[in-house]
XYZ file of C-alpha atoms in Angstrom:
99
model
C 16.791 -64.538 -3.236
C 18.643 -63.624 -0.076
C 17.528 -66.784 1.687
C 17.958 -70.527 1.578
C 14.923 -72.824 1.416
C 14.936 -75.929 3.597
C 14.798 -79.241 1.706
C 11.408 -80.707 0.835
C 12.137 -83.609 3.208
C 11.715 -81.187 6.158
C 8.243 -80.076 5.048
C 5.383 -80.837 7.463
C 1.815 -79.745 8.145
C 1.032 -78.023 11.442
C -0.730 -75.107 13.070
C 0.959 -71.706 13.045
C 2.420 -71.788 16.566
C 3.842 -75.288 16.071
C 5.174 -74.180 12.671
C 7.136 -71.354 14.258
C 8.546 -73.634 16.960
C 9.437 -76.308 14.389
C 11.397 -73.824 12.288
C 13.188 -72.414 15.330
C 14.312 -75.902 16.409
C 15.294 -77.038 12.914
C 18.940 -78.022 12.478
C 19.977 -79.186 9.016
C 23.583 -80.352 8.824
C 24.541 -77.877 11.548
C 22.639 -74.999 9.944
C 20.266 -73.197 12.302
C 18.375 -69.899 12.160
C 15.430 -71.297 10.186
C 12.097 -69.456 10.228
C 8.798 -69.145 8.411
C 8.990 -66.900 5.335
C 7.338 -63.509 5.211
C 4.427 -62.957 2.824
C 6.793 -61.317 0.339
C 9.383 -64.102 0.566
C 6.802 -66.844 0.073
C 5.408 -64.993 -2.929
C 8.930 -64.711 -4.350
C 9.275 -68.492 -3.993
C 5.880 -68.977 -5.650
C 6.948 -66.902 -8.660
C 10.207 -68.857 -9.034
C 10.513 -72.489 -9.981
C 9.958 -74.526 -6.828
C 9.085 -77.985 -5.529
C 6.329 -76.904 -3.146
C 3.024 -78.761 -2.956
C 0.118 -77.080 -4.747
C -1.410 -76.232 -1.384
C -1.439 -73.635 1.423
C 1.735 -72.606 3.279
C 2.053 -70.534 6.452
C 3.969 -67.261 6.503
C 5.494 -65.616 9.570
C 3.105 -62.654 9.407
C 0.223 -62.283 11.814
C -2.938 -60.603 10.585
C -3.626 -57.045 11.731
C -7.334 -57.955 11.890
C -7.107 -60.431 14.764
C -4.427 -62.025 16.953
C -5.999 -65.380 16.073
C -5.112 -65.079 12.366
C -1.920 -65.376 10.288
C -1.228 -64.981 6.561
C -0.756 -67.925 4.273
C -0.379 -68.476 0.525
C -1.660 -71.025 -1.952
C 1.333 -72.267 -3.920
C -0.944 -73.459 -6.734
C -2.383 -70.094 -7.767
C -0.531 -67.528 -5.597
C -3.639 -66.448 -3.669
C -2.819 -64.944 -0.266
C -5.206 -64.694 2.655
C -5.269 -65.310 6.386
C -6.372 -68.315 8.411
C -6.969 -69.180 12.036
C -3.571 -69.960 13.586
C -4.869 -73.097 15.287
C -5.668 -74.751 11.922
C -3.185 -77.594 11.508
C -3.606 -78.371 7.809
C -1.232 -75.830 6.276
C 2.246 -76.752 5.121
C 5.513 -75.404 6.470
C 8.727 -74.848 4.564
C 11.396 -73.064 6.558
C 13.826 -70.543 5.148
C 17.101 -69.118 6.445
C 18.522 -65.685 5.692
C 21.851 -65.674 3.858
C 22.886 -62.138 4.806
């Protein structure tokens, strides 16, 4: 993985727009540059050993079907789909590029 995953203690539930703003403002021990993972990055985390909840997590990718939708992934079974961005029940776990 070419990215660092924020600690579980920073994980929250929010809508997509708030999730993006939360990641942007995140500062962990002076480390900044946090963001939502892409669909591919979140799937890579899913396939590796992780401490994520067995629930839905937002990605940074908007749906090409509608500006009101964004992709998310179930970290229990790996299923990926899209949801309405205003839904505030999905989890957020920020990542930060290492390169």
